[in-house]
Amino acid sequence: MKILVCISNVPDTTAKITFTDNNTQFNTSGVQFILNPYDEIALSRAIELTEVGKGSVTVINVGEVNTEATIRKALAIGADDAVRINAKPHDAWFVAYQIAQYIKQNPFDIILTGRESIDYNGSKVAGMLGELLDIPSVSVIKKIDIDGDKGAVELEIEGGKEVLDIPFPFVVGAAEGVAEPKIPNMRGIMSARTKPLKVIEAVEVETFSEIISYVTPAPRGQVKLVPADEPGKLIGLLHTEARVI
Amino acid sequence: MSVLIYTENAEGRFKKSIFETVSYARAIADLTNTSLVAISIGDVSADQLSLLGKYGADKVLNVSNEKLKNFVNQAYASVIAAAADKENADIVVLSNSFSGRGLAPRIGVKLNAGVADGAVSLPEISESKFTVKKTAFSGKAFAIVQLTSAKKVIALTPNSYQLVEKAAAGKVEDFNPVNKESDFRTMMKEIVRSADKISLPDAEIIVSAGRGLKGPENWGMIEELADLLGAATACSKPVSDAGWRPHSEHVGQTGIAVSPNLYIAIGISGAIQHLAGVSASKVIVVINKDPEAPFFKVADYGIVGDAFEVVPKLIAAVKEYKTSA
Ligand SMILES: Cc1cc2nc3c(=O)[nH]c(=O)nc-3n(C[C@H](O)[C@H](O)[C@H](O)COP(=O)(O)OP(=O)(O)OC[C@H]3O[C@@H](n4cnc5c(N)ncnc54)[C@H](O)[C@@H]3O)c2cc1C
Ligand SMILES: Nc1ncnc2c1ncn2[C@@H]1O[C@H](COP(=O)(O)O)[C@@H](O)[C@H]1O
């Protein structure tokens, strides 16, 4: 069983998000970058699945050389090898296109992504990969088990959940619940340095979207406090002032 | 040219969030001087379909066939892309719901279209530019995305556009495109719907609680308050990590991002990762015994007090409000 996990390099969850150059550039100064938390979950599950069933886990990232610390972290967690497609990840389409090209030459049984990247939150790469490779995809799953040459995945639907059988090869996006994130141990960290990390060049492709600027949310006004023994007042304010009930 | 809107149904009915999306798509059609075509897939009654005209659909394509009874994103994406071709649609709109997330990227690839996911307002359209505002950095910011392709796909964040009634013909037409066999490789094994549960992404009111509640046995009052308000329940991450509540209730940067009209946070400190997923809420109420809790800084209304005393009183107040209303 060959598993590919797509990993992205994102600002730490505690990072303060600010912009420069007239709000056109994300200000990376002082920001620490991490392995996208959902990708960490996807990777952890991939390792569990190959521990039971045998197989290998490859991680792939579309990024410039500065993402290698994150790639090494993935290797330390337990991936067997890594591929970096050397390019700035312009948008989800660009990323999916590059990864799809790689998969066409190097087939996998299972392709895992995170349910979304916590920077652009597109939830798009999994679906785009599915379409580019003409294979089934589920963008957000809560559970995955393997049974022979198919997966059983659980996903959330409006007001409920569903279990699907999905034949190899397929692509799914992991959400919370799929696995507990694995923490690299000393041996993992040592061996990560020598595990193979292949760098390949990107192919050219037309893109269809461009971020032209950013907006930070308007700050809220001062909080209005209601005395603890008069919650009726709160209900009144929500009804007459805020008009939300 | 036209705008195509995919109107997903839940067990044969359209939810309010779908009519909001129709209103949104209608406004885009008006901005671009084109017509609005809706497409519905699955078993939906004529009565339900007729509602789409009320919110501005000029035409409704009704796709009803046995194979498409259950949602399969690959097959549905093919049908929607076929409808876009047939109707010469250059903009496809959907809701950024669970199923929308599966569809939008696939449709984007099929149509060679740029995809704006998580849109929060109407696009700005000029001769040379088409831009959409979308959420980014898990709610900590917005990005203005320019779509440069001829065709575009926009997935609207639930609760970010108002319902607008605008009667149009809404003429229902059957549409029967042929799917390829490979569209149906997944097999549904089990489906569980809890009919009384309101799903988080499109809940208008959310009652959420955190570690301040001490243990799972104390959620009765949270559920009671939520029931009274017609709200969905949510929780902070440590609460679902500890198994007090299911993962599907966890909101925040690594959970579900929500944008209700009213978010009531009880016994939640307001960590940056929690705020990231809830700051798009229109009105935020915080109940916390610590006046220094960071959540108060981003709240509209607050009560400093012990949840175990405040919530029962709040429940009584809501009951009173409901009987007097
Ligand atoms: C990578 C990463 C991702 C994360 N993602 C998320 C996420 O998506 N969502 C999320 O929620 N968290 C997330 N977290 C965790 C986050 O940092 C906080 O730890 C978490 O939000 C705290 O949960 P809490 O507010 O319920 O608990 P606490 O921080 O323990 O706060 C409990 C609050 O309850 C109050 N309280 C106690 N007793 C009472 C009482 N009787 N009445 C009223 N108030 C009371 C206290 O004053 C306190 O403010 C993430 C963390 C990391 C590192
Ligand atoms: N630059 C990247 N390289 C590799 N995988 C990525 C990259 N960006 C996003 N992904 C994968 O796609 C998932 C969804 O990302 P997004 O569509 O941006 O929300 C992430 O969780 C990753 O698994």
XYZ file of C-alpha atoms and ligand atoms in Angstrom:
646
model
C 0.000 0.000 0.000
C 1.543 3.264 -1.131
C 0.320 6.406 0.552
C 1.067 9.980 -0.455
C 0.450 12.755 2.058
C 0.303 16.336 0.774
C 1.754 18.711 3.312
C 1.721 22.466 3.533
C 3.816 24.906 5.483
C 1.623 27.420 7.325
C 1.926 30.154 9.949
C 1.762 28.872 13.513
C -1.755 28.922 14.967
C -0.795 31.570 17.531
C 0.700 33.865 14.872
C -0.596 37.407 14.706
C -1.676 37.978 11.157
C -0.538 41.324 9.734
C 0.225 42.647 6.275
C 2.729 44.979 4.644
C 3.064 46.918 1.404
C -0.345 48.486 1.585
C -1.970 45.256 2.741
C -0.813 43.333 -0.292
C 1.766 41.064 1.372
C 1.444 38.769 4.355
C 3.970 39.932 6.935
C 6.083 36.871 7.703
C 8.471 38.680 10.002
C 8.491 37.040 13.402
C 6.060 34.368 12.232
C 6.953 30.766 12.850
C 5.913 28.252 10.219
C 4.598 24.804 11.038
C 3.262 21.679 9.427
C -0.438 22.387 8.751
C -2.283 20.768 11.721
C -4.677 18.799 9.484
C -1.782 17.503 7.411
C -0.196 16.345 10.645
C -3.362 14.371 11.354
C -3.347 12.948 7.797
C 0.289 11.939 8.124
C -0.254 10.346 11.522
C -3.083 8.232 10.144
C -1.026 7.275 7.088
C 1.715 5.970 9.382
C -0.807 4.006 11.462
C -2.278 2.450 8.323
C 1.085 1.306 7.006
C 2.042 -0.060 10.427
C -0.938 -2.384 10.274
C -1.034 -3.133 6.593
C 2.577 -2.626 5.455
C 3.472 -0.118 2.841
C 5.146 3.227 2.560
C 4.340 6.852 3.257
C 5.685 9.595 1.035
C 5.106 13.259 1.795
C 4.957 15.881 -0.918
C 5.101 19.646 -0.695
C 4.949 22.368 -3.286
C 7.191 25.032 -1.891
C 10.494 26.792 -1.931
C 13.558 25.709 -0.014
C 12.348 27.381 3.197
C 9.703 24.661 3.636
C 12.328 21.984 4.211
C 12.225 22.306 7.988
C 8.554 21.351 7.850
C 9.308 18.496 5.451
C 11.998 17.173 7.837
C 9.457 17.358 10.655
C 7.154 15.122 8.608
C 10.023 12.690 8.076
C 10.760 12.790 11.806
C 7.132 11.951 12.558
C 7.581 8.852 10.432
C 7.207 9.413 6.685
C 9.604 7.233 4.676
C 10.600 9.750 2.064
C 9.735 13.191 0.766
C 9.336 15.118 -2.442
C 9.498 18.879 -2.764
C 8.266 20.456 -5.946
C 10.341 23.563 -6.103
C 7.964 26.480 -6.645
C 6.017 29.114 -4.810
C 2.570 27.600 -4.144
C 0.654 30.176 -6.171
C -2.822 28.847 -5.361
C -4.666 25.565 -4.774
C -4.993 24.928 -8.508
C -1.256 25.373 -9.048
C -0.463 23.072 -6.114
C -2.947 20.408 -7.196
C -1.708 20.532 -10.780
C 1.920 19.996 -9.760
C 1.075 17.147 -7.412
C -1.181 15.516 -10.028
C 1.691 15.563 -12.537
C 3.890 13.808 -10.009
C 1.244 11.188 -9.208
C 0.709 10.432 -12.896
C 4.353 9.337 -13.087
C 4.430 7.789 -9.604
C 1.107 6.168 -8.767
C -0.197 5.830 -5.204
C -3.075 3.847 -3.737
C -4.137 6.519 -1.283
C -3.603 10.244 -1.393
C -4.226 12.125 1.803
C -4.459 15.875 2.277
C -5.607 17.928 5.227
C -9.203 19.131 5.131
C -7.843 22.630 4.571
C -4.723 24.677 4.974
C -5.069 27.066 7.896
C -3.717 29.994 5.886
C -5.904 30.030 2.789
C -8.563 27.622 4.045
C -9.517 26.661 0.547
C -10.379 23.017 1.107
C -9.670 22.714 -2.589
C -6.535 20.694 -3.196
C -8.162 17.298 -2.502
C -11.097 17.877 -4.858
C -8.890 19.328 -7.573
C -6.524 16.367 -7.347
C -9.491 14.023 -7.590
C -10.703 15.733 -10.722
C -7.274 16.045 -12.325
C -6.619 12.335 -11.785
C -10.229 11.313 -12.450
C -10.447 9.436 -9.159
C -12.927 9.682 -6.267
C -12.358 12.334 -3.626
C -13.868 13.326 -0.325
C -12.773 16.762 0.825
C -13.427 16.341 4.542
C -13.362 12.999 6.348
C -13.585 12.185 10.038
C -12.385 8.574 9.923
C -10.600 6.246 7.562
C -10.013 2.512 7.623
C -8.648 0.273 4.904
C -10.222 -2.971 3.830
C -8.274 -4.753 1.090
C -8.091 -2.408 -1.869
C -10.646 0.065 -0.696
C -11.123 2.580 2.053
C -14.060 3.015 4.396
C -14.373 6.693 5.207
C -16.751 8.544 7.441
C -17.733 12.059 6.553
C -19.949 14.754 7.858
C -23.027 15.739 5.865
C -25.649 18.380 6.578
C -27.204 17.232 9.827
C -25.562 13.838 10.037
C -22.843 11.527 8.875
C -22.237 9.036 6.157
C -19.948 6.052 5.620
C -18.591 5.498 2.128
C -16.674 2.686 0.468
C -14.084 4.167 -1.796
C -11.862 2.041 -4.086
C -8.123 2.661 -4.626
C -6.820 5.028 -5.809
C -8.600 7.876 -4.056
C -7.916 11.176 -2.369
C -9.387 12.326 0.944
C -8.892 15.331 3.231
C -8.341 14.520 6.898
C -10.077 16.455 9.670
C -9.981 16.185 13.458
C -10.771 12.716 14.673
C -8.924 10.844 11.915
C -5.893 10.288 14.164
C -4.087 11.679 17.166
C -1.156 13.756 15.910
C 2.089 11.787 16.381
C 4.986 13.493 18.069
C 8.444 12.785 16.645
C 10.721 10.812 18.959
C 14.503 11.063 19.179
C 15.072 8.226 16.721
C 12.675 9.831 14.287
C 14.442 13.146 14.518
C 17.851 11.530 13.969
C 16.740 9.429 11.018
C 14.854 12.325 9.402
C 18.170 13.885 8.477
C 19.147 10.996 6.271
C 15.800 10.007 4.797
C 15.484 10.798 1.065
C 14.151 14.237 0.143
C 13.888 14.587 -3.603
C 13.572 18.042 -5.146
C 11.938 18.312 -8.548
C 11.156 21.304 -10.698
C 7.616 22.516 -11.282
C 5.886 22.313 -14.639
C 4.410 25.379 -16.227
C 0.702 25.917 -15.910
C -1.696 28.795 -16.360
C -3.325 29.978 -13.129
C -6.737 31.531 -12.628
C -6.598 33.376 -9.357
C -4.485 36.014 -7.706
C -4.653 37.456 -4.215
C -4.491 41.191 -4.735
C -4.857 42.405 -1.160
C -5.885 41.556 2.376
C -8.352 43.046 4.802
C -8.222 42.655 8.551
C -11.588 42.321 10.320
C -13.012 45.508 11.780
C -12.473 45.577 15.537
C -15.571 45.159 17.660
C -16.695 47.954 19.929
C -16.388 47.859 23.695
C -18.166 44.924 25.315
C -21.447 45.756 27.063
C -21.563 44.021 30.412
C -24.820 42.864 31.943
C -25.006 42.117 35.691
C -24.815 38.399 36.463
C -28.127 38.363 38.324
C -30.066 40.040 35.524
C -29.708 37.811 32.432
C -33.167 39.015 31.356
C -31.460 42.268 30.411
C -29.171 40.390 28.060
C -32.129 38.772 26.336
C -33.724 42.210 25.988
C -30.584 43.645 24.375
C -30.247 40.702 22.018
C -33.838 41.223 20.961
C -34.160 44.978 20.680
C -30.610 46.207 20.098
C -28.700 43.418 18.383
C -31.862 41.961 16.789
C -30.519 38.454 16.708
C -33.314 36.718 18.614
C -24.425 34.077 -20.679
C -25.947 33.196 -17.348
C -25.215 32.568 -13.706
C -25.781 28.995 -12.524
C -26.604 28.257 -8.907
C -26.503 24.753 -7.460
C -29.271 24.442 -4.879
C -28.507 21.470 -2.687
C -31.334 19.879 -0.760
C -31.359 18.060 2.546
C -33.781 15.149 2.248
C -35.811 16.873 -0.426
C -35.991 20.305 1.176
C -34.087 23.519 0.650
C -32.756 25.174 3.755
C -32.692 28.869 4.416
C -28.972 29.006 3.628
C -29.774 27.818 0.111
C -32.250 30.630 -0.443
C -29.579 33.042 0.789
C -27.240 31.621 -1.820
C -29.945 32.018 -4.469
C -30.392 35.662 -3.406
C -26.638 36.118 -3.696
C -26.507 34.517 -7.128
C -29.478 36.662 -8.228
C -27.550 39.769 -7.224
C -24.555 38.595 -9.291
C -26.824 37.969 -12.274
C -28.143 41.516 -11.891
C -24.613 42.900 -11.645
C -23.654 41.133 -14.855
C -26.982 41.662 -16.647
C -27.610 37.999 -17.185
C -30.191 35.464 -16.141
C -30.085 33.140 -13.164
C -30.492 29.417 -13.670
C -30.820 27.103 -10.675
C -29.966 23.417 -10.753
C -31.420 20.954 -8.283
C -30.291 17.327 -8.120
C -32.195 14.581 -6.355
C -35.745 13.981 -5.223
C -37.273 17.428 -4.712
C -41.005 18.125 -4.911
C -42.519 20.615 -7.352
C -43.566 22.706 -4.348
C -40.026 23.051 -3.111
C -38.689 23.756 -6.606
C -41.231 26.535 -7.060
C -39.685 28.370 -4.104
C -36.507 28.999 -6.089
C -38.326 31.441 -8.359
C -39.337 33.476 -5.342
C -35.700 34.319 -4.683
C -34.866 35.156 -8.261
C -34.246 32.022 -10.327
C -35.388 32.632 -13.900
C -35.192 28.951 -14.690
C -34.802 25.778 -12.662
C -33.132 22.656 -14.041
C -34.457 19.642 -12.224
C -32.241 16.578 -12.326
C -34.076 13.647 -10.880
C -32.839 10.159 -11.556
C -32.360 7.062 -9.492
C -28.569 7.016 -9.824
C -28.248 10.537 -8.496
C -30.461 10.030 -5.486
C -27.499 10.077 -3.136
C -24.805 12.700 -3.218
C -21.598 11.624 -4.988
C -19.424 14.659 -5.597
C -17.834 13.293 -8.769
C -21.188 12.603 -10.392
C -22.831 15.802 -9.161
C -19.876 17.879 -10.355
C -20.255 16.352 -13.834
C -23.956 17.189 -13.888
C -23.404 20.767 -12.728
C -20.595 21.306 -15.239
C -22.840 19.907 -17.989
C -25.551 22.360 -16.940
C -23.033 25.213 -17.011
C -22.120 24.255 -20.590
C -25.727 23.933 -21.678
C -26.731 27.256 -20.121
C -23.560 29.001 -21.254
C -22.957 29.943 -17.627
C -19.793 31.841 -16.915
C -20.324 31.987 -13.155
C -21.277 28.999 -11.006
C -22.370 29.691 -7.430
C -22.705 27.202 -4.601
C -22.825 27.173 -0.835
C -19.526 26.513 0.952
C -21.229 23.673 2.833
C -19.912 20.155 3.406
C -21.009 19.088 -0.040
C -20.037 22.439 -1.593
C -16.468 21.804 -0.491
C -16.475 18.559 -2.407
C -18.016 20.092 -5.512
C -16.461 23.522 -6.018
C -12.888 22.347 -6.718
C -14.042 19.579 -9.050
C -16.303 21.930 -11.008
C -13.494 24.489 -11.146
C -11.164 21.957 -12.785
C -13.854 20.765 -15.218
C -14.637 24.292 -16.382
C -11.073 25.630 -16.291
C -12.442 28.151 -13.849
C -10.840 30.020 -10.990
C -12.485 29.127 -7.685
C -13.280 31.621 -4.937
C -14.120 29.505 -1.908
C -15.538 30.956 1.283
C -16.778 34.186 -0.318
C -18.276 36.610 2.198
C -19.669 39.343 -0.038
C -20.716 40.124 -3.590
C -17.933 40.188 -6.167
C -16.717 43.524 -7.441
C -16.888 43.493 -11.162
C -15.416 45.958 -13.631
C -14.295 45.740 -17.253
C -10.865 44.537 -16.269
C -11.313 42.943 -12.880
C -13.429 40.410 -11.047
C -12.607 40.237 -7.357
C -14.147 38.362 -4.446
C -13.604 38.833 -0.735
C -13.025 35.530 1.068
C -12.029 34.388 4.528
C -8.346 33.632 5.065
C -6.060 32.697 7.951
C -8.959 30.895 9.630
C -10.997 34.030 10.118
C -8.089 36.214 11.230
C -8.250 38.112 7.932
C -9.895 38.305 4.539
C -8.233 38.025 1.150
C -9.357 39.854 -1.944
C -8.986 37.331 -4.728
C -9.010 38.241 -8.358
C -10.314 35.562 -10.695
C -8.628 35.879 -14.065
C -10.286 33.000 -15.926
C -13.252 33.400 -18.274
C -15.379 31.127 -16.083
C -15.629 31.405 -12.326
C -16.823 29.306 -9.423
C -17.864 31.022 -6.196
C -18.678 29.185 -2.965
C -20.509 31.429 -0.512
C -19.862 31.185 3.236
C -23.161 30.375 4.978
C -24.795 33.253 6.880
C -22.920 35.931 4.994
C -25.622 37.149 2.636
C -29.144 38.278 3.462
C -32.255 36.683 2.056
C -33.819 38.881 -0.597
C -37.137 38.023 -2.150
C -37.171 38.887 -5.827
C -39.764 37.047 -7.846
C -38.688 35.628 -11.184
C -40.257 33.090 -13.531
C -38.605 30.062 -11.932
C -39.760 27.847 -14.756
C -38.924 24.226 -13.982
C -37.361 22.130 -16.735
C -36.168 18.540 -16.577
C -32.495 18.050 -17.269
C -31.026 14.610 -17.900
C -27.341 14.634 -18.687
C -25.584 11.276 -18.937
C -22.902 10.506 -16.377
C -19.917 8.378 -17.138
C -19.724 5.103 -15.246
C -16.521 6.144 -13.488
C -18.443 8.937 -11.740
C -19.962 6.348 -9.425
C -17.010 4.535 -7.927
C -17.821 5.304 -4.314
C -20.512 3.288 -2.559
C -22.655 4.611 0.232
C -22.677 2.130 3.067
C -24.497 3.957 5.770
C -26.163 7.289 6.311
C -27.222 8.651 9.664
C -29.194 11.840 9.944
C -30.267 13.301 13.215
C -33.170 15.321 11.920
C -33.428 17.495 15.001
C -29.773 18.496 14.928
C -28.894 21.861 13.434
C -25.628 21.682 11.523
C -22.948 24.051 12.767
C -21.867 25.762 9.545
C -25.339 27.053 8.851
C -26.653 27.541 12.362
C -27.965 31.052 12.987
C -27.428 30.782 16.715
C -24.732 28.730 18.427
C -24.406 28.013 22.132
C -20.848 26.954 22.811
C -19.141 25.873 26.006
C -15.615 25.209 27.153
C -13.537 23.705 29.875
C -15.173 26.068 32.369
C -18.085 23.622 32.461
C -15.900 21.106 34.330
C -17.286 17.897 32.847
C -19.599 16.304 30.249
C -22.330 15.798 32.858
C -22.891 19.563 32.926
C -23.928 19.929 29.299
C -27.629 19.490 30.050
C -28.103 23.194 30.635
C -26.147 24.038 27.464
C -28.420 21.801 25.412
C -31.504 23.183 27.075
C -30.477 26.753 26.307
C -29.653 25.789 22.724
C -33.005 24.048 22.290
C -34.876 27.069 23.571
C -33.042 29.363 21.169
C -33.227 26.975 18.197
C -29.444 26.932 18.322
C -26.732 24.409 17.526
C -24.263 23.404 20.247
C -20.513 23.727 19.934
C -17.434 23.428 22.133
C -13.785 24.363 22.461
C -11.034 21.984 21.419
C -9.986 20.667 24.847
C -13.601 19.692 25.440
C -13.744 17.470 22.365
C -10.180 16.251 22.942
C -11.268 15.054 26.381
C -14.219 13.279 24.798
C -16.784 15.371 26.679
C -18.360 16.278 23.350
C -18.000 14.861 19.807
C -15.310 16.235 17.472
C -18.019 17.447 15.135
C -18.842 20.168 17.696
C -15.322 21.540 17.951
C -15.056 25.050 16.554
C -11.988 27.168 15.968
C -8.934 27.307 13.812
C -8.528 23.542 13.731
C -12.222 22.779 14.036
C -15.222 24.109 12.195
C -15.259 27.789 11.287
C -18.651 29.283 12.001
C -20.365 32.562 11.246
C -23.734 32.616 13.033
C -25.758 35.709 13.830
C -25.290 34.998 17.510
C -22.478 33.077 19.217
C -22.803 32.505 22.951
C -19.544 31.367 24.569
C -19.832 29.910 28.049
C -16.761 29.071 30.108
C -14.425 29.523 27.150
C -11.304 31.627 27.670
C -11.020 32.967 24.124
C -7.652 31.605 22.987
C -6.484 32.926 19.624
C -7.147 29.564 17.937
C -10.688 29.486 19.245
C -11.373 33.085 18.224
C -10.056 32.431 14.726
C -12.959 30.140 13.968
C -15.731 32.195 15.547
C -14.822 35.834 15.020
C -16.943 36.042 11.877
C -20.045 35.739 14.106
C -22.213 38.844 13.908
C -22.858 39.144 17.631
C -20.787 37.499 20.356
C -21.935 36.986 23.934
C -19.441 35.807 26.541
C -20.226 34.301 29.914
C -17.124 33.769 32.015
C -16.341 34.055 35.692
C -12.995 35.694 34.978
C -13.387 39.371 34.012
C -9.890 39.224 32.496
C -10.765 36.391 30.089
C -9.501 37.447 26.626
C -12.861 36.562 25.073
C -14.403 39.729 26.573
C -12.129 41.805 24.312
C -13.906 40.569 21.207
C -17.398 40.256 22.663
C -20.368 42.515 22.055
C -22.142 41.544 25.276
C -20.856 39.853 28.359
C -21.763 38.556 31.762
C -19.044 38.147 34.353
C -20.253 35.297 36.517
C -20.301 31.626 37.325
C -21.880 29.662 34.476
C -23.578 27.342 36.933
C -25.528 30.276 38.314
C -25.869 32.429 35.195
C -26.982 29.803 32.669
C -30.020 28.543 34.649
C -31.111 32.159 35.114
C -30.579 32.810 31.435
C -32.700 29.763 30.602
C -35.475 31.128 32.795
C -35.182 34.517 31.106
C -35.412 32.985 27.625
C -38.494 31.024 28.685
C -40.064 34.191 29.963
C -39.153 36.052 26.780
C -40.658 33.292 24.673
C -43.955 33.239 26.517
C -44.269 37.012 26.356
C -43.259 37.247 22.680
C -2.327 23.969 17.128
C -3.458 24.352 18.041
C -4.727 24.456 17.503
C -5.807 24.775 18.330
N -7.054 24.873 17.769
C -8.102 25.174 18.573
C -9.413 25.275 18.039
O -9.648 25.084 16.850
N -10.431 25.562 18.879
C -10.245 25.765 20.210
O -11.232 26.025 20.913
N -9.019 25.680 20.740
C -7.958 25.381 19.960
N -6.723 25.261 20.523
C -6.608 25.315 22.002
C -6.570 26.717 22.533
O -5.246 27.196 22.510
C -7.095 26.737 23.974
O -6.327 25.854 24.750
C -8.559 26.341 24.105
O -9.353 27.082 23.209
C -9.030 26.589 25.518
O -10.303 26.033 25.703
P -11.262 26.592 26.820
O -11.424 28.033 26.648
O -12.477 25.752 26.813
O -10.477 26.227 28.167
P -9.658 27.157 29.140
O -8.638 27.941 28.447
O -9.243 26.275 30.242
O -10.706 28.197 29.662
C -11.777 27.911 30.510
C -12.458 29.213 30.802
O -13.614 28.956 31.590
C -13.715 29.936 32.630
N -14.441 29.309 33.706
C -14.015 28.356 34.589
N -15.002 28.016 35.430
C -16.086 28.764 35.081
C -17.399 28.868 35.597
N -17.827 28.112 36.617
N -18.224 29.754 35.007
C -17.825 30.538 33.977
N -16.584 30.470 33.454
C -15.729 29.588 34.008
C -12.292 30.294 32.966
O -12.251 31.601 33.505
C -11.609 30.208 31.604
O -11.628 31.456 30.934
C -5.623 24.991 19.714
C -4.326 24.911 20.244
C -3.258 24.602 19.428
C -1.887 24.536 20.029
N 1.894 23.897 -1.011
C 1.341 22.709 -0.762
N 2.057 21.579 -0.964
C 1.509 20.360 -0.732
N 0.260 20.184 -0.295
C -0.500 21.269 -0.071
C -0.003 22.587 -0.299
N -0.989 23.458 -0.002
C -2.049 22.734 0.398
N -1.753 21.408 0.359
C -2.624 20.280 0.763
O -3.962 20.587 0.467
C -4.758 20.622 1.648
C -5.858 21.635 1.518
O -5.328 22.906 1.258
P -6.250 24.124 0.794
O -6.964 23.678 -0.422
O -5.280 25.234 0.567
O -7.157 24.398 1.957
C -3.758 20.869 2.765
O -4.233 20.406 3.994
C -2.560 20.061 2.261
O -2.730 18.687 2.519
